[in-house]
mmCIF file of C-alpha atoms and ligand atoms in Angstrom:
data_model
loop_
_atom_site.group_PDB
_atom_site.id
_atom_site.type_symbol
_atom_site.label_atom_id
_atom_site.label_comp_id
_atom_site.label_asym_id
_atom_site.label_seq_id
_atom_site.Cartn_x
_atom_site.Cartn_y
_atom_site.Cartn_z
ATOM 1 C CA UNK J 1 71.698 -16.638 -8.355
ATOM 2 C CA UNK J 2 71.335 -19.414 -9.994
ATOM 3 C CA UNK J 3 69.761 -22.359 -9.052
ATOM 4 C CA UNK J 4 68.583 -25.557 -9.991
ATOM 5 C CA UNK J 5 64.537 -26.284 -10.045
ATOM 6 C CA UNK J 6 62.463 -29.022 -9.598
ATOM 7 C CA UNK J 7 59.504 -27.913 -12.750
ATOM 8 C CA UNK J 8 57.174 -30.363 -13.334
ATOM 9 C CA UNK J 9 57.188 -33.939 -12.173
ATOM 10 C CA UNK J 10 59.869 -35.678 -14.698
ATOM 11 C CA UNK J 11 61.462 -32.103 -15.433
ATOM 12 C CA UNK J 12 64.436 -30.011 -13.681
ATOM 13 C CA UNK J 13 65.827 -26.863 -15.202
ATOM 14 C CA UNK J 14 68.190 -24.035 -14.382
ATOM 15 C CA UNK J 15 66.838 -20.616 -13.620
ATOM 16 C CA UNK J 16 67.839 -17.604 -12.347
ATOM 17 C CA UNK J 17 66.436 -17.111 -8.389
ATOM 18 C CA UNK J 18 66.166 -14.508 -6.184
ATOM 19 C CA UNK J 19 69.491 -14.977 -4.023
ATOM 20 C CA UNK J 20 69.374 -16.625 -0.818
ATOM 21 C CA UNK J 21 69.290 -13.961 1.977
ATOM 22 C CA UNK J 22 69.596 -14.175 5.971
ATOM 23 C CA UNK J 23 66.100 -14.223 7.342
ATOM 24 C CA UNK J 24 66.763 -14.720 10.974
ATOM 25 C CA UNK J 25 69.128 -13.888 13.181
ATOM 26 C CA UNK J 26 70.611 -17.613 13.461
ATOM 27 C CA UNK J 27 71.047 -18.268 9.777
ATOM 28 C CA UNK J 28 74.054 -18.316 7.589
ATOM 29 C CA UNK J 29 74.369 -18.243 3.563
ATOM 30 C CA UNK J 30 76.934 -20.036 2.098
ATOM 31 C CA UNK J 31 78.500 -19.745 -1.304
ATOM 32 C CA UNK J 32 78.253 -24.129 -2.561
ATOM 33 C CA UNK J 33 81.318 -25.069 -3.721
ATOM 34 C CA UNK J 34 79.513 -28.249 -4.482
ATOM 35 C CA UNK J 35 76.065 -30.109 -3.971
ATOM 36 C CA UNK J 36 75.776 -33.869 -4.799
ATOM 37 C CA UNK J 37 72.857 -35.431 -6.484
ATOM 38 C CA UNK J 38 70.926 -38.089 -3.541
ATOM 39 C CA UNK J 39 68.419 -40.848 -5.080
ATOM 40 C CA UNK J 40 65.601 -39.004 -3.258
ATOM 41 C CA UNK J 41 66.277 -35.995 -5.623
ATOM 42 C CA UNK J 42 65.403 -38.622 -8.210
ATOM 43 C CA UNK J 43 61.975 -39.992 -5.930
ATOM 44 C CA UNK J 44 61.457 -35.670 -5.684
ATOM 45 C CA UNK J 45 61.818 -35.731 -9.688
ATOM 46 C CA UNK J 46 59.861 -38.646 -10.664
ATOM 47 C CA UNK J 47 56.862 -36.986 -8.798
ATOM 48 C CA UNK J 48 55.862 -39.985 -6.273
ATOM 49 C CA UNK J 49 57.652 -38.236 -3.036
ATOM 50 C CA UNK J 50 55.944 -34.825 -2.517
ATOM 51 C CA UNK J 51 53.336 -32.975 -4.073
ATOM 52 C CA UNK J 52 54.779 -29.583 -5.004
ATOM 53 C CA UNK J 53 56.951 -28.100 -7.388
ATOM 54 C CA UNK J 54 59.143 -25.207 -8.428
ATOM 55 C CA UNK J 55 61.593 -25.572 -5.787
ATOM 56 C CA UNK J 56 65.091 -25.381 -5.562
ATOM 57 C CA UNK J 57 66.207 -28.936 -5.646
ATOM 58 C CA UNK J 58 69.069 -30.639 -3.114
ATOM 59 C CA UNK J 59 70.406 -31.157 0.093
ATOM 60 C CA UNK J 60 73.774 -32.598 0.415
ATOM 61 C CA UNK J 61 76.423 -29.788 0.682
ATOM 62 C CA UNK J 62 79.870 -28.142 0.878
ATOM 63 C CA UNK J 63 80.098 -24.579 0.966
ATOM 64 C CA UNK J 64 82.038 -21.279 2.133
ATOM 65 C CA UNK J 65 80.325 -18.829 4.591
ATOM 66 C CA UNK J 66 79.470 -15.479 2.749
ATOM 67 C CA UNK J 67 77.387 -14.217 5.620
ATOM 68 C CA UNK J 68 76.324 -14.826 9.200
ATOM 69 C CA UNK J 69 73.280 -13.673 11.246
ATOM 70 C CA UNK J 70 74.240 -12.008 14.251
ATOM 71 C CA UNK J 71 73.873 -14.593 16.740
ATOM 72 C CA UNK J 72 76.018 -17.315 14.595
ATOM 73 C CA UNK J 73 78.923 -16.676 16.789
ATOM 74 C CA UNK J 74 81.273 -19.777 16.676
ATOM 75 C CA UNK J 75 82.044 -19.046 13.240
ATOM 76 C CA UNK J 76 83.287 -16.501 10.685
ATOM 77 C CA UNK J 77 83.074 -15.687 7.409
ATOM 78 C CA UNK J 78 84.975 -17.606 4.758
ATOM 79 C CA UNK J 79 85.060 -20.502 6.616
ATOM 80 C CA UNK J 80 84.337 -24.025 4.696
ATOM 81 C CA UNK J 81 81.292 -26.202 6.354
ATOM 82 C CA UNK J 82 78.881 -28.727 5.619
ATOM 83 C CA UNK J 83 75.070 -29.505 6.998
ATOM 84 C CA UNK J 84 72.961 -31.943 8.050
ATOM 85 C CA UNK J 85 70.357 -32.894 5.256
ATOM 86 C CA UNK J 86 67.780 -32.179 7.974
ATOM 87 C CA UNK J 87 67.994 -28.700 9.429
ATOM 88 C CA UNK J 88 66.851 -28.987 13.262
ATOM 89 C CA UNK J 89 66.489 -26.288 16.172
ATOM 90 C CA UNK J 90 67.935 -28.060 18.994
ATOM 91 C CA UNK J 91 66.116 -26.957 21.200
ATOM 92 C CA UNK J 92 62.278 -28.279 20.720
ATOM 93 C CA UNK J 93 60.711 -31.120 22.684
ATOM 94 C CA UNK J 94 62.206 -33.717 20.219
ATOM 95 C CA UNK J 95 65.396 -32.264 19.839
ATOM 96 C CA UNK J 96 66.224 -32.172 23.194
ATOM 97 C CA UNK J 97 65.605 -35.629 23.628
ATOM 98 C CA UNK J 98 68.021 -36.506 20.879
ATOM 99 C CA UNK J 99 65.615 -36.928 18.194
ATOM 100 C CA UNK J 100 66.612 -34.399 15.707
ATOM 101 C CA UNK J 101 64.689 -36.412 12.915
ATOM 102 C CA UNK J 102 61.595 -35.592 14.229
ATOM 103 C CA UNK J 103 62.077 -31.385 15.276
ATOM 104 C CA UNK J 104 59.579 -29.515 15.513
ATOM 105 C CA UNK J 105 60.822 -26.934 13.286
ATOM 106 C CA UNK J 106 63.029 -28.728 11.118
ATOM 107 C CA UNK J 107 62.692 -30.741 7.948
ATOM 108 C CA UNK J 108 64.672 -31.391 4.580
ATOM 109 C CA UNK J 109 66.393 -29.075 2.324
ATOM 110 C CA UNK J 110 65.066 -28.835 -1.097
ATOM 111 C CA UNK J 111 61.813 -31.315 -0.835
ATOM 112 C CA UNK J 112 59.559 -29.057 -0.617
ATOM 113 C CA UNK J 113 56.524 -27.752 1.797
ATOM 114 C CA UNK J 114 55.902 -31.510 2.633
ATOM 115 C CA UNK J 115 59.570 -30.834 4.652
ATOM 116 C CA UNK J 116 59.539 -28.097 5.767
ATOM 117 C CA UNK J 117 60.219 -25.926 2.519
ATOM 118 C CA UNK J 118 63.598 -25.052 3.034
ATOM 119 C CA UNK J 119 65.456 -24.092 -0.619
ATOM 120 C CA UNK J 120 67.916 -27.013 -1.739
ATOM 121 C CA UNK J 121 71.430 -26.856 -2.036
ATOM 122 C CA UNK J 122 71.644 -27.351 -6.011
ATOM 123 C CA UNK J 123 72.344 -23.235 -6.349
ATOM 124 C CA UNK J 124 74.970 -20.662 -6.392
ATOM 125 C CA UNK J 125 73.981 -20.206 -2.293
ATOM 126 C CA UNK J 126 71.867 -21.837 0.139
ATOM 127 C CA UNK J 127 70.514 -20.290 3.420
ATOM 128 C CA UNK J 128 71.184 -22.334 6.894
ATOM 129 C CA UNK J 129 68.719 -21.790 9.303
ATOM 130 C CA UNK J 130 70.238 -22.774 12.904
ATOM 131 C CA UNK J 131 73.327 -22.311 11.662
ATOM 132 C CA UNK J 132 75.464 -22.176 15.004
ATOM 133 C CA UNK J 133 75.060 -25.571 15.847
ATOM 134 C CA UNK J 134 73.837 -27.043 12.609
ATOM 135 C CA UNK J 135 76.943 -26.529 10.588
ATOM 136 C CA UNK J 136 80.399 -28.413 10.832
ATOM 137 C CA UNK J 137 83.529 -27.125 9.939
ATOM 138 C CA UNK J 138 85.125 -29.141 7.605
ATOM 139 C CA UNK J 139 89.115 -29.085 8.204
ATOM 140 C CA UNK J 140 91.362 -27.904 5.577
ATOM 141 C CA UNK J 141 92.747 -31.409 4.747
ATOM 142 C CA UNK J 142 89.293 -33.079 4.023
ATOM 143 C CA UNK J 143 88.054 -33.039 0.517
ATOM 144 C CA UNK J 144 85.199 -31.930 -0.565
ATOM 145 C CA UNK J 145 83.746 -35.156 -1.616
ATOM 146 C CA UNK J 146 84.003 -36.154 2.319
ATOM 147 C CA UNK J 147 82.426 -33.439 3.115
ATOM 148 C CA UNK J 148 79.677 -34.040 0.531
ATOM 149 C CA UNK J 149 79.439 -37.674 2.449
ATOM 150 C CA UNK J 150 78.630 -36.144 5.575
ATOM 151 C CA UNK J 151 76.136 -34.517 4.493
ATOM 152 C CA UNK J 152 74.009 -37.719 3.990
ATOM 153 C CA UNK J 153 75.230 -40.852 2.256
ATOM 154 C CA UNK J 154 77.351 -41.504 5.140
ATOM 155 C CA UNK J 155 75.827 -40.572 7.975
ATOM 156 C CA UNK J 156 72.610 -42.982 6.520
ATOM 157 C CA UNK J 157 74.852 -45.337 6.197
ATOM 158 C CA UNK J 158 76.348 -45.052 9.616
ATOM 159 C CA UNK J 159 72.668 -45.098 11.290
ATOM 160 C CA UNK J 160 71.888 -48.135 9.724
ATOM 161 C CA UNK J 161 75.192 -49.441 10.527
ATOM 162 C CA UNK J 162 75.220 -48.108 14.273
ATOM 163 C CA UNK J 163 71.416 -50.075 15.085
ATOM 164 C CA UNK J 164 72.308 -53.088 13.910
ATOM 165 C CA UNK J 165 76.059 -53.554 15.225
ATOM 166 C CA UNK J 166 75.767 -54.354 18.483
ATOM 167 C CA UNK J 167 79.788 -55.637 19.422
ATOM 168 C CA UNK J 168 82.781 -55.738 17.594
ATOM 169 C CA UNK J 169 84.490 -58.715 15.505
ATOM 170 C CA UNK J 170 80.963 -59.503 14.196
ATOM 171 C CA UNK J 171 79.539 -60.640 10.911
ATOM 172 C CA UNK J 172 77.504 -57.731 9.118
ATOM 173 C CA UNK J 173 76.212 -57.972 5.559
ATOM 174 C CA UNK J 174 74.838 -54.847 3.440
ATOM 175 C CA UNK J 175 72.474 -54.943 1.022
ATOM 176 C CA UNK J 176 72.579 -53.196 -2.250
ATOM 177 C CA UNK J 177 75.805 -51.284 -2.852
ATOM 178 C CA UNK J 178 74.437 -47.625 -3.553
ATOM 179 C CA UNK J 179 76.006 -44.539 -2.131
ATOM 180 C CA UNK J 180 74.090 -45.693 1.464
ATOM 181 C CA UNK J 181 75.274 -49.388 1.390
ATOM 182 C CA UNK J 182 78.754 -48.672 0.562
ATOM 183 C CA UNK J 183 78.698 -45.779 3.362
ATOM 184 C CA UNK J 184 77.225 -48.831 5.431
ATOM 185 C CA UNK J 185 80.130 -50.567 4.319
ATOM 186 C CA UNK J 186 82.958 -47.775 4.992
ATOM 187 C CA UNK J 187 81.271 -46.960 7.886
ATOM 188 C CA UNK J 188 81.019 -50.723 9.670
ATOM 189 C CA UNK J 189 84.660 -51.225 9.542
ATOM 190 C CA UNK J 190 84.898 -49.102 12.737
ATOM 191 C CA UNK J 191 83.285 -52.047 14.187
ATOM 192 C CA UNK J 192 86.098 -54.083 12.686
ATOM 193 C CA UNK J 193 83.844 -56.943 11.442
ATOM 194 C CA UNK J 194 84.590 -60.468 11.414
ATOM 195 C CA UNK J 195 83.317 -60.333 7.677
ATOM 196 C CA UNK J 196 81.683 -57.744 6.015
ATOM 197 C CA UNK J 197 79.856 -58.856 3.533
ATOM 198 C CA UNK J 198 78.553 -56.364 0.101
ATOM 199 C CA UNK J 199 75.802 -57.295 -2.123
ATOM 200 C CA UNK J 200 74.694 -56.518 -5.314
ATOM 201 C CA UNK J 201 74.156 -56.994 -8.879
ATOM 202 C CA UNK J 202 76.299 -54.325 -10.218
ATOM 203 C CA UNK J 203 80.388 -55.454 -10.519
ATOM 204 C CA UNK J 204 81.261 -51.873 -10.496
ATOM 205 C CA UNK J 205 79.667 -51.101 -7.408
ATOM 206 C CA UNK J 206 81.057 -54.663 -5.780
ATOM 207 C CA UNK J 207 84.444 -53.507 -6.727
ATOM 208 C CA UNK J 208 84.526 -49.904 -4.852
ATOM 209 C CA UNK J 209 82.786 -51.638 -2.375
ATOM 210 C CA UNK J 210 85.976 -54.187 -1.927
ATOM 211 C CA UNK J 211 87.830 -50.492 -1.457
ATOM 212 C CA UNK J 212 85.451 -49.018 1.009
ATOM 213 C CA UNK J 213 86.280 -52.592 3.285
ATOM 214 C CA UNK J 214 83.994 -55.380 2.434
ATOM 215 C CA UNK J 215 85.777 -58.243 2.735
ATOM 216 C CA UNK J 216 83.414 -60.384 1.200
ATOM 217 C CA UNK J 217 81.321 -59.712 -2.431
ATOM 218 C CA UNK J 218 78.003 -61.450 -3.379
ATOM 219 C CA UNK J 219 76.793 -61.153 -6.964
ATOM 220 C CA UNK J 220 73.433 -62.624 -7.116
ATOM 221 C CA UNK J 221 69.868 -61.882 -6.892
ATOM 222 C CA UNK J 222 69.214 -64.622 -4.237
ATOM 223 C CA UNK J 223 72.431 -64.339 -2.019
ATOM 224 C CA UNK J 224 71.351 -66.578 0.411
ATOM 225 C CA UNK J 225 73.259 -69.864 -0.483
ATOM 226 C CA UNK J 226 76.775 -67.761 -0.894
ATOM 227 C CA UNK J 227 75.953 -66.156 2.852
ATOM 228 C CA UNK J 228 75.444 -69.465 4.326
ATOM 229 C CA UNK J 229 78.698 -70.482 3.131
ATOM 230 C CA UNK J 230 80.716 -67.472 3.767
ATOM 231 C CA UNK J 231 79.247 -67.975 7.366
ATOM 232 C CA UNK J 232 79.577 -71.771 7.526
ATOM 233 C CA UNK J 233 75.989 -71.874 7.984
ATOM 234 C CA UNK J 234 75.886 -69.843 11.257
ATOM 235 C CA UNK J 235 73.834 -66.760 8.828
ATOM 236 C CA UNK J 236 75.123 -62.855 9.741
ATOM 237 C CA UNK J 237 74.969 -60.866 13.341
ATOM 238 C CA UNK J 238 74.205 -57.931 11.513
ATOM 239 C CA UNK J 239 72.220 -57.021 8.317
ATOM 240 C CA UNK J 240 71.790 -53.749 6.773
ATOM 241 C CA UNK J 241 69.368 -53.635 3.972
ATOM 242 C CA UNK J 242 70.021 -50.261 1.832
ATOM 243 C CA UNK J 243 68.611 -51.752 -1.319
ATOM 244 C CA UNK J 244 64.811 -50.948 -0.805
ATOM 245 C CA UNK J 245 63.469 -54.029 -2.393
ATOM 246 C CA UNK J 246 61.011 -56.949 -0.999
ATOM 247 C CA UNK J 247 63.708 -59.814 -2.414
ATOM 248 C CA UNK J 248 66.477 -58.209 -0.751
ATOM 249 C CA UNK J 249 64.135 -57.722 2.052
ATOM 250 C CA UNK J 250 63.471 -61.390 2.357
ATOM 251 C CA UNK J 251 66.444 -62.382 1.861
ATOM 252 C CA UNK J 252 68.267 -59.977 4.499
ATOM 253 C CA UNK J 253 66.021 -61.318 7.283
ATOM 254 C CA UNK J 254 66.807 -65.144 5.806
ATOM 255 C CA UNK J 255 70.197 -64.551 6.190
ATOM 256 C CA UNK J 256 71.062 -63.413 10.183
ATOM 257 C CA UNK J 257 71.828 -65.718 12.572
ATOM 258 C CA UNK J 258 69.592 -66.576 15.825
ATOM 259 C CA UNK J 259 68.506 -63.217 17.837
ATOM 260 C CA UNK J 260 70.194 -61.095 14.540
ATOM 261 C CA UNK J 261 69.783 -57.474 13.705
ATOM 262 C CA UNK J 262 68.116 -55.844 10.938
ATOM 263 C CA UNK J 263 68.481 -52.324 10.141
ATOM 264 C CA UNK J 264 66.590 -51.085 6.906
ATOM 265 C CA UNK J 265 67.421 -47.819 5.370
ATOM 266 C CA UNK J 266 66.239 -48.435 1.826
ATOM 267 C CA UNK J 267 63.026 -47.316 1.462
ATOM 268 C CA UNK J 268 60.349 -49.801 -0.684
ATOM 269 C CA UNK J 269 57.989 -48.144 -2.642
ATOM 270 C CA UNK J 270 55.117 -50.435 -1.898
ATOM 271 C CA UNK J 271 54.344 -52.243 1.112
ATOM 272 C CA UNK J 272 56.356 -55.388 1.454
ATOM 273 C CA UNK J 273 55.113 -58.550 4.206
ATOM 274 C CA UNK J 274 57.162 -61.004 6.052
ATOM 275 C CA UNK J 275 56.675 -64.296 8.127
ATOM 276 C CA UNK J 276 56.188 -62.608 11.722
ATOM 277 C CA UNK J 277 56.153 -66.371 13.119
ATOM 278 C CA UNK J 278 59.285 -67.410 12.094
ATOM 279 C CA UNK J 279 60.952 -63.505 12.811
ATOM 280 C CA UNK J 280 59.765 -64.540 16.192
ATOM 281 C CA UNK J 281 61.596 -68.282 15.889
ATOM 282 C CA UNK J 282 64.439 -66.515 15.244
ATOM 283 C CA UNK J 283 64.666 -63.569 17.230
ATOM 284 C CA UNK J 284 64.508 -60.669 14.667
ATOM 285 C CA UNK J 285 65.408 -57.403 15.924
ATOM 286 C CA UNK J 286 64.557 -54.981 13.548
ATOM 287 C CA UNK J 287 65.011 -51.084 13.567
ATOM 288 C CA UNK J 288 64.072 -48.173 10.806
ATOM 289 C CA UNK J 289 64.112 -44.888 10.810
ATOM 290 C CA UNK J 290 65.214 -41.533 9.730
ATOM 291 C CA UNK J 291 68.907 -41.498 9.632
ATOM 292 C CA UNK J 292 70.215 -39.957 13.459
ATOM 293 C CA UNK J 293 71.878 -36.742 12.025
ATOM 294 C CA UNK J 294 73.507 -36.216 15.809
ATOM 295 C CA UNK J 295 76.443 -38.009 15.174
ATOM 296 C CA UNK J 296 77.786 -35.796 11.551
ATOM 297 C CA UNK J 297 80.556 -34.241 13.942
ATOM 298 C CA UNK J 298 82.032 -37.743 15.242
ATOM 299 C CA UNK J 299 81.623 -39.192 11.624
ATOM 300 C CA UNK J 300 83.991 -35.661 10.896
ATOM 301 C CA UNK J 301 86.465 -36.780 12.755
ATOM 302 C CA UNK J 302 86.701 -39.778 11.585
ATOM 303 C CA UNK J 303 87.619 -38.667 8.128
ATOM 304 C CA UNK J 304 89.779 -35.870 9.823
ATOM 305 C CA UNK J 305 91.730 -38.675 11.501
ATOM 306 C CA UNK J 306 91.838 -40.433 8.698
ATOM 307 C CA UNK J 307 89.801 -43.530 10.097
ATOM 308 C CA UNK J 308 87.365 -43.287 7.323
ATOM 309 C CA UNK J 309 87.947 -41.749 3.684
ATOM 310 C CA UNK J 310 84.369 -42.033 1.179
ATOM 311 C CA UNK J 311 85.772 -40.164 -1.816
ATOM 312 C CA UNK J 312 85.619 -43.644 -4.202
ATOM 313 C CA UNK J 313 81.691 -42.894 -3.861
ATOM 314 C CA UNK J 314 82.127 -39.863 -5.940
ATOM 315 C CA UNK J 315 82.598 -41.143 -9.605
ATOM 316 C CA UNK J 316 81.161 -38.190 -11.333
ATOM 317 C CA UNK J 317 81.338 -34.494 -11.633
ATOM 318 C CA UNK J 318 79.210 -31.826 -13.489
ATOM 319 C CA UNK J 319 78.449 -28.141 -13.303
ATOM 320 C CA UNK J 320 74.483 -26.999 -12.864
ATOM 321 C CA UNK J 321 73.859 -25.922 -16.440
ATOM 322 C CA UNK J 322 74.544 -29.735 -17.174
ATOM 323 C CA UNK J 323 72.658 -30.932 -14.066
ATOM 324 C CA UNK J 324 69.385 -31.658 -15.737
ATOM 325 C CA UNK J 325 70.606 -33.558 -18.391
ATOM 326 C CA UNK J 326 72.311 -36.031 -16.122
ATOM 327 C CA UNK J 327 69.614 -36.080 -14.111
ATOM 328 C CA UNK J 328 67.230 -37.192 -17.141
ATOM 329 C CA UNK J 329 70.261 -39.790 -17.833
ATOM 330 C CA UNK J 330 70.085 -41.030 -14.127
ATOM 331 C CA UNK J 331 66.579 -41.701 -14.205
ATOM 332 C CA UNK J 332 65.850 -42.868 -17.428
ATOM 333 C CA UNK J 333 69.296 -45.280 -17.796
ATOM 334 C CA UNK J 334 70.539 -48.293 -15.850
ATOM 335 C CA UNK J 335 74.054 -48.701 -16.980
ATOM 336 C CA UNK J 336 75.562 -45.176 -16.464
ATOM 337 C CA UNK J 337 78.424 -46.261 -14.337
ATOM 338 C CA UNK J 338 77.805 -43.119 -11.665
ATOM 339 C CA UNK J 339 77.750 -43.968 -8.014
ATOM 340 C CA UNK J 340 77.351 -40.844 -6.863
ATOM 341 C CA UNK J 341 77.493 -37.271 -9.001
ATOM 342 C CA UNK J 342 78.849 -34.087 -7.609
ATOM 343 C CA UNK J 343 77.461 -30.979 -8.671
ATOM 344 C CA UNK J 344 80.090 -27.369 -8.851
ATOM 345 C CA UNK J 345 78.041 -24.605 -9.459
HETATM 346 ZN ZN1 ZN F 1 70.798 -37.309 0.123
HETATM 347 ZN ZN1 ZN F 2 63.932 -29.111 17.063
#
């Protein structure tokens, strides 16, 4: 099969694999349909996120069964399902109390040893260990690109979103308007927000952003003035910072209002500091974490129902002989216009 690898640090390139076969009784091999491109392929890629190479790259996913182990009962051949980034047993100490994040077992497709070494999903097939309960059927009426939102960007998005929102008819802002914020976005107007507020630099972003349900946009690098006024002064219930920056950082703990909550899903690169004293003058709750992957069936239904629909984070499509080239261009350019790239092997 073919299959996208992660070469040297910089590099990806297409080769031909060995094809992905069942190894244990509870996996399942899927043919992808399509694979989307996450900005932690890009941290794998640049070299600063694990130390190994020669891997097969990705972990967001669509696919059609081609083969089940024998104890995969609840589902048949040819169906159409998605995963969880994270594959996890379900049945290890930390799984069983909820914390699928942390199994014992598990880890992340296509980043390497460091998680777990599971192959990525940027191939002609992909092998899903605990595939009985790790896999969700994805209804004939949802698109692919849903799908492909499951499978990460939206469930992020929605953990974020689901430790910080506390009620509904609050105020919630989001922080940087990547595939994670605007999921943070779709995904908070199940709370139905009082406002809910997007921010970021790009206009392209703050305009799909206005589709996904913000009801507010802030263009500027120091939004603090516009979010004071937005809230007559009172500052935000809720702030989700997906943008992974100390500014925003700052400026998302600036901004809530008295006992406010803080969720931060965008990861800095260096280590940032903040003014503990005057978190504690203002009641700061903050939470962060690996995104709760539990939930990927409820988020389903959502879409199924039509409650939620994340296809406007999909702006661009490719095939994997052209993968590495646009992953040079995502790296290397700021003004490519792509939110989020899908992948059709
Ligand atoms: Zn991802
Ligand atoms: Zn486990």
């Amino acid at each position: 099969m073919k299959a996208l690898i992660y070469s040297v640090p910089g590099e990806t390139e297409v080769r031909e694999v060995p094809d992905a076969v069942i190894q244990e009784p509870t996996d399942a091999i899927v043919d992808v349909i399509a694979t989307s491109i996450c900005g932690s392929d890009l941290h794998v890629v640049s070299g600063d996120l694990v130390p190994d190479t020669g891997f097969i790259l990705g972990h967001e996913m669509v696919g059609r069964i081609r083969e089940l182990g024998s104890a995969v009962k609840n589902f048949s051949v040819g169906d159409r399902v998605t995963v969880s980034p994270a594959p996890y047993c379900g049945v290890c100490a930390s799984c069983r109390r909820g914390n699928y994040a942390h199994c014992q077992f598990g880890g992340v497709y296509g980043c390497g040893e460091t998680y777990g070494g599971f192959a990525g999903s940027h191939a002609e097939r992909l092998r899903i260990p605990f595939a009985a309960r790790d896999m969700i059927r994805v209804p004939d009426h949802v698109s692919d690109e849903s799908a492909l939102a499951i499978s990460d960007a939206l469930t992020t998005g929605a953990g974020g979103v689901t430790k910080a929102v506390t009620q509904q008819g609050r105020t919630i802002a989001v922080f940087g308007c990547g595939p994670v914020g605007l999921s943070a976005i779709h995904y908070a107007t199940i709370w139905k927000p009082a406002k809910l507020i997007a921010i970021d630099l790009v206009p392209e972003r703050l305009e799909i952003a206005r589709q996904m349900g913000a009801t507010d946009v802030i263009s500027a690098a120091d939004p603090r003035e516009e979010l004071q006024r937005i809230t007559g002064g009172v500052g935000v219930d809720a702030a989700i910072d997906c943008a992974g920056v100390e500014a925003t950082f700052q400026a998302a703990i600036d901004s809530l209002a008295p006992e406010g909550f803080l969720s931060i899903i965008g990861i800095p690169h260096k280590p940032v500091s903040f003014d503990i004293a005057g978190a504690l003058r203002n009641g700061l709750n903050l939470w962060t974490g690996l995104a709760d992957v539990g939930p990927a069936q409820t988020i389903m239904d959502y879409i199924a129902d039509g409650l939620l629909n994340p296809d406007a984070i999909f702006n661009h499509e490719t095939t994997l002989d052209e993968a590495p080239a646009l992953i040079k261009t995502l790296m290397t350019s700021r003004d490519h216009g792509i939110v989020k790239a899908v992948i059709r092997p």
